[in-house]
Amino acid sequence: MDRATELELLEELAGLREAQSFYLDDAVTTSPVARYTCPDRFTREMQALFRSMPAVAAHSRELAGPDAFLTRDHAGLPLLLTRDSDGGAHAFLNVCRHRGTRLVGAARGCRRRFTCPYHAWTYDNRGALTGLTHGAAGFPGVDRAELGLQRLGCTEAHGWIWIAPGTGAAPEIDGFLGGLAGDFAWFGADGLRIVHEERREWAANWKILYEGGLESYHFRIAHKDTIGPFFQDNLSSYRMFGRHIRSILPRARLDAEMALREESRSLRRATNLVYSVFPSSQLLVQEDHIVWIQALPLAPDLTSVRLATLAPADTDLADPETVRHWRKNHDITVRTLSEDFAIGESIQSGLLSGANTKLHFGRFEGALDRFNRIVEQELARAS
């Protein structure tokens, strides 16, 4: 994000605040309840969105150093992420090509080779099959080059490792971001590292949880005992970048920020920014850190959520005061987002009651409608 855009966004929000107005779309819209409950639709979303489109799989510093590896699950796919001795990142299905067992059981570590626990077929961290137990006798004529690990597209960009589950080709991330590449450089995730994280499953459709980060209408009510008092009441704006959304939620200190000389004003100090990177990640960008919210669907009414707090890479975690600071920040985030996700569970159970056939989005909830239209467009394109 360039400086002119930063100042323009601050002026826009301050103007709405002064006019005691909202950032409004043209009309009230609706969303059919079946979007959040239909099993057949869920299956289509998994294939068209989560198993086909580029997605953030890890932060680069989670795979730090030559021969590091990580294992993850992504939309039902077991992943093995590796870094070779030259520093290149790779992504594979964590599945042995012999009889299909999971190849690596450890969550992370440092290895050049991986040996299957079933029959000891061995692969290097570039995916090549390097060892085949009793191969000459049992598998004469087998072409080892055809039995390397199943490769997924993988690109390292802007401090993140991105995968393309539906292809072995490396995704072109700046194009995928639809104009947000400059923003990614601006908030500098490559200079951060994860200091705290946790995972939890929530009994709600993934879109309900995603929608909670796209509006501030609920802040003063749902978060009245946590962050609500620190934000403007129902004041936010958003912009579309292809499939992705940048939402800006001004803090209570917006007026004080605008009282500063123009050259001293800071968008990150005066607001929280939420980058909704379609379909699975939201990045909550604050003044000095980022929270990565990754929502991966498990069922129409069940979603696995990972919350990770990223602090400056030079953070001294040997200092007790620093440790307490980041622990407190992370705990506040978890408590606040848990309020949202608990409401999401309540919404999911309410949808099954038959009270509504559709949900209503107000004119200041326009980003929710735009998000759902993107989902519909991707499903239509896939079919």
C-alpha atoms as one frame of an Amber mdcrd trajectory, in Angstrom:
protein
   0.000   0.000   0.000   1.446   3.364  -0.960   1.354   6.404   1.309  -1.289
   8.185  -0.777  -3.699   5.253  -0.412  -3.073   5.071   3.325  -3.965   8.752
   3.754  -6.940   8.471   1.409  -8.414   5.623   3.463  -7.952   7.553   6.702
  -9.702  10.574   5.169 -12.578   8.398   3.956 -13.180   6.925   7.409 -12.796
  10.288   9.144 -15.296  11.794   6.708 -17.850   9.098   7.479 -17.233   9.622
  11.191 -17.708  13.383  10.926 -20.902  12.963   8.885 -22.166  10.360  11.378
 -22.729   8.074   8.424 -21.821   4.525   7.379 -20.034   2.937   4.444 -23.127
   1.782   2.552 -23.756  -0.498  -0.408 -26.726   0.116  -2.670 -29.262  -2.346
  -1.281 -30.208  -4.855   1.386 -29.359  -8.373   0.167 -30.191 -11.926   1.245
 -28.359 -15.235   1.543 -30.237 -18.568   1.340 -29.887 -20.764   4.426 -29.063
 -23.740   2.177 -25.681 -22.119   1.490 -24.655 -23.056   5.014 -26.386 -26.425
   5.474 -26.557 -28.358   2.182 -24.186 -31.411   2.113 -24.063 -31.526  -1.692
 -23.101 -27.873  -1.868 -20.412 -28.448   0.766 -18.878 -31.204  -1.381 -18.809
 -28.847  -4.363 -17.158 -26.093  -2.301 -14.465 -28.455  -1.074 -13.549 -29.469
  -4.612 -13.951 -26.136  -6.394 -12.410 -23.909  -3.713 -10.284 -25.704  -1.158
  -8.858 -28.482  -3.345  -8.329 -26.356  -6.437  -7.390 -22.787  -5.532  -4.077
 -21.433  -4.183  -3.995 -21.110  -0.397  -1.628 -20.125   2.396  -0.293 -23.352
   3.913   2.347 -22.025   6.328   4.382 -18.999   7.283   7.891 -19.127   5.823
   9.553 -19.126   9.245   7.659 -22.274  10.205   9.870 -23.962   7.626  13.113
 -22.310   8.669  16.479 -23.684   7.634  17.677 -26.334   5.180  15.943 -29.736
   5.423  13.102 -28.463   7.628   9.683 -30.075   7.178   6.086 -29.644   8.328
   3.020 -31.843   8.065  -0.440 -30.315   7.792  -3.985 -31.192   6.789  -5.687
 -29.000   4.212  -9.324 -29.662   3.344  -8.914 -33.395   3.818  -5.547 -33.512
   2.070  -2.503 -34.625   4.122   0.370 -32.257   3.306   4.123 -32.579   3.618
   5.980 -29.264   3.256   9.751 -29.420   2.933  12.724 -27.134   2.423  15.621
 -28.649   0.543  19.324 -28.074   1.200  19.346 -25.185  -1.293  16.501 -23.395
   0.526  13.719 -24.234  -1.933  10.240 -24.963  -0.573   8.191 -27.943  -1.789
   4.711 -29.309  -1.136   3.613 -32.922  -1.487   0.777 -35.183  -0.474   1.978
 -36.927   2.672   1.195 -40.338   1.192   3.519 -43.220   0.289   3.212 -44.183
  -3.386   3.432 -47.920  -2.591   0.358 -48.771  -0.506  -0.900 -45.319   0.386
  -0.092 -45.007   4.084   0.754 -41.644   5.621   4.460 -41.220   5.083   5.450
 -38.810   7.885   3.790 -38.835  11.304   5.779 -36.067  13.002   4.349 -32.539
  12.947   7.701 -30.905  12.159  11.415 -31.513  12.208  14.569 -31.614  10.111
  15.179 -34.499   7.687  16.672 -35.042   4.278  14.866 -38.334   3.775  11.523
 -39.831   4.795  11.012 -43.555   5.250   7.555 -45.105   5.113   6.637 -46.868
   8.397   4.955 -49.722   6.492   7.534 -51.132   4.027  10.395 -48.614   4.303
  10.126 -47.030   0.874  12.256 -43.891   1.156  11.943 -40.443  -0.424  14.170
 -37.375  -0.327  12.897 -33.900   0.562  12.546 -33.032  -3.116  10.034 -35.868
  -3.456  12.162 -38.425  -5.318  11.862 -42.125  -4.510  15.417 -43.011  -3.408
  14.990 -46.372  -1.669  12.772 -49.353  -2.523  13.083 -52.284  -0.115  13.889
 -55.532  -2.000  13.101 -53.598  -5.148  15.113 -55.704  -7.598  13.273 -58.895
  -6.676   9.821 -57.529  -5.895   9.448 -54.666  -8.378  11.524 -55.437 -11.470
  11.176 -52.825 -14.169   9.418 -50.246 -11.944  10.316 -46.688 -12.939  11.219
 -44.909  -9.717  10.852 -41.531 -11.397   7.122 -42.194 -11.783   6.709 -43.106
  -8.118   8.025 -39.964  -6.471   5.764 -38.184  -3.982   2.680 -36.556  -5.480
   3.744 -32.948  -5.911   1.478 -29.961  -5.307   2.074 -26.510  -6.711   4.141
 -24.469  -4.245   5.363 -20.866  -4.201   7.037 -18.876  -1.439   6.008 -15.219
  -1.529   5.564 -12.286   0.873   6.603 -14.346   3.904   4.159 -17.189   3.243
   4.246 -20.624   1.635   1.367 -20.997  -0.812   0.118 -24.241  -2.281  -2.048
 -25.063  -5.283  -3.751 -28.340  -4.309  -5.288 -28.905  -7.739  -2.059 -28.819
  -9.731   1.652 -29.508  -9.610   2.380 -26.089 -11.137   3.656 -23.321  -8.864
   0.922 -20.701  -8.396   1.646 -17.128  -9.522   0.782 -15.367  -6.272   0.966
 -11.688  -7.206  -1.577 -12.305  -9.950  -3.743 -14.390  -7.645  -3.806 -11.563
  -5.076  -5.616  -9.336  -7.569  -3.776  -6.109  -6.759  -2.991  -6.780  -3.086
   0.693  -7.622  -3.598   1.674  -4.065  -2.640  -0.305  -4.350   0.595   1.441
  -7.620   1.434   4.800  -5.920   1.000   3.535  -3.002   3.143   2.535  -5.040
   6.186   5.715  -7.114   5.987   4.837 -10.633   7.108   8.298 -11.779   6.005
   9.695  -9.861   8.989   7.502 -11.701  11.499   7.332 -15.102  13.146   4.667
 -17.077  14.951   4.913 -16.658  18.730   1.615 -18.275  19.783  -0.975 -20.429
  18.056  -3.852 -22.747  18.724  -6.380 -24.864  16.848  -9.983 -25.639  17.649
 -12.980 -27.096  15.847 -16.201 -25.073  15.771 -19.668 -26.448  14.976 -20.409
 -23.931  12.219 -20.145 -23.673   8.461 -16.883 -22.112   7.317 -18.673 -19.222
   5.580 -20.424 -18.166   8.791 -17.062 -17.872  10.552 -15.551 -16.051   7.564
 -18.451 -13.579   7.419 -17.893 -12.549  11.038 -14.671 -10.800  10.008 -16.309
  -8.770   7.235 -18.381  -6.279   9.248 -18.224  -4.172  12.408 -22.001  -3.964
  12.943 -21.698  -6.445  15.829 -18.651  -4.978  17.592 -20.255  -2.836  20.291
 -22.728  -5.637  21.125 -20.992  -9.004  20.749 -17.646  -7.637  22.010 -18.895
  -5.182  24.629 -16.642  -6.694  27.330 -13.550  -7.163  25.146 -12.638  -4.969
  22.156 -15.966  -3.221  21.517 -15.174  -0.031  23.490 -11.937   0.430  21.543
 -13.612   0.698  18.120 -15.956   3.098  16.372 -19.594   2.000  16.366 -20.483
   0.227  13.098 -17.896   2.164  11.123 -15.812   0.315   8.543 -15.071   0.240
   4.840 -13.985  -2.392   2.363 -12.529  -2.851  -1.115 -12.611  -5.866  -3.429
  -9.412  -7.157  -5.057 -10.596  -9.875  -7.388 -11.731 -12.678  -5.085 -10.222
 -11.036  -2.002 -11.426  -8.334   0.390  -9.589  -5.673   2.370 -11.722  -4.466
   5.292 -10.721  -1.522   7.478 -12.127  -1.101  10.986 -11.231   2.208  12.674
 -10.350   2.292  16.328 -11.743   4.764  18.840  -8.515   6.759  18.443  -9.337
   7.684  14.818 -10.168  11.287  15.810  -6.901  11.671  17.713  -4.982  10.260
  14.738  -6.587  12.741  12.349  -5.654  15.598  14.689  -1.973  14.837  13.974
  -0.118  16.434  11.095  -0.668  14.496   7.891   2.884  13.160   7.731   2.489
  11.637  11.211  -0.767   9.777  10.626  -0.711   5.978  10.567  -3.420   3.720
   9.173  -2.133   0.753  11.185  -2.179   2.755  14.409  -5.696   4.113  13.829
  -7.363   0.970  12.459  -7.366  -2.783  12.230  -7.169  -4.153   8.709  -8.586
  -7.549   7.777  -7.338  -9.131   4.558  -9.721 -11.931   3.581  -7.633 -14.070
   1.252 -10.142 -16.278  -0.510 -11.046 -18.924   0.396  -9.364 -20.038   3.619
  -7.329 -17.301   5.338  -7.929 -13.941   6.979  -5.032 -11.764   8.109  -5.806
  -9.356  10.945  -3.167  -6.631  10.575  -2.588  -4.504  13.681  -0.044  -1.829
  14.501   2.914  -4.088  15.274   1.741  -7.634  14.583  -0.560  -9.865  12.542
  -3.029 -12.583  13.469  -3.481 -15.352  10.904  -6.967 -16.889  11.002  -7.197
 -20.039   8.906 -10.623 -21.677   8.573 -10.648 -25.114   6.945 -14.005 -26.877
   6.521 -14.444 -30.420   7.800 -18.210 -30.807   7.274 -21.146 -28.536   6.410
 -21.450 -27.714  10.107 -17.864 -28.186  11.309 -14.758 -26.038  10.724 -11.184
 -26.310  11.975  -9.771 -22.888  12.894  -6.125 -22.077  13.457  -5.246 -18.792
  15.174  -1.597 -17.725  15.014  -0.106 -14.508  16.389   2.893 -13.263  14.405
   5.255 -10.831  16.113   8.478  -9.186  14.870  11.095 -11.819  14.068  13.593
 -10.275  16.498  11.190 -10.695  19.440  13.194 -11.861  22.475  11.234 -14.804
  23.848  13.831 -15.269  26.583  12.641 -12.013  28.173   9.756 -12.692  30.625
   8.158  -9.287  30.085   8.155  -9.769  26.323   6.688 -13.232  26.723   3.890
 -11.843  28.933   3.179  -9.070  26.413   2.674 -11.409  23.475   0.814 -13.970
  25.561  -1.611 -11.238  26.628  -2.054 -10.071  23.028  -2.738 -13.600  21.842
  -5.165 -14.321  24.677  -7.169 -11.164  23.905  -7.388 -12.202  20.260  -8.485
 -15.723  21.137 -11.089 -14.486  23.582 -12.493 -11.972  21.087 -12.615 -14.331
  18.123 -14.057 -17.076  20.309 -16.974 -14.721  20.967 -17.505 -14.530  17.199
 -17.140 -18.262  16.660 -19.496 -19.137  19.530 -22.099 -16.911  17.885 -21.335
 -18.749  14.646 -22.230 -22.024  16.341 -25.463 -20.432  17.554 -26.257 -19.285
  14.011 -25.614 -22.770  12.627 -27.992 -24.388  15.099 -30.553 -21.666  14.422
 -30.439 -22.301  10.682 -31.609 -25.867  11.217 -34.691 -24.714  13.147 -36.533
 -23.578  10.029 -37.066 -20.068  11.417 -35.412 -18.573   8.330 -35.104 -19.606
   4.715 -32.672 -16.759   4.051 -30.458 -14.363   5.987 -30.500 -10.585   5.500
 -27.416  -8.402   4.996 -27.804  -4.683   5.654 -26.294  -1.990   3.464 -23.342
  -1.724   5.880 -22.826  -5.502   5.560 -22.168  -5.341   1.838 -18.886  -7.256
   2.049 -20.818 -10.358   3.153 -22.895 -10.302  -0.018 -19.808  -9.707  -2.189
 -18.040 -12.644  -0.533 -20.983 -14.976  -1.157 -21.225 -13.842  -4.763 -17.572
 -14.789  -5.251 -18.323 -18.255  -3.843 -21.259 -18.615  -6.248 -19.140 -17.513
  -9.198 -16.394 -20.028  -8.391 -18.913 -22.863  -8.026 -20.515 -21.932 -11.342
 -17.096 -21.784 -13.048 -16.148 -25.211 -11.685 -19.345 -26.818 -12.934
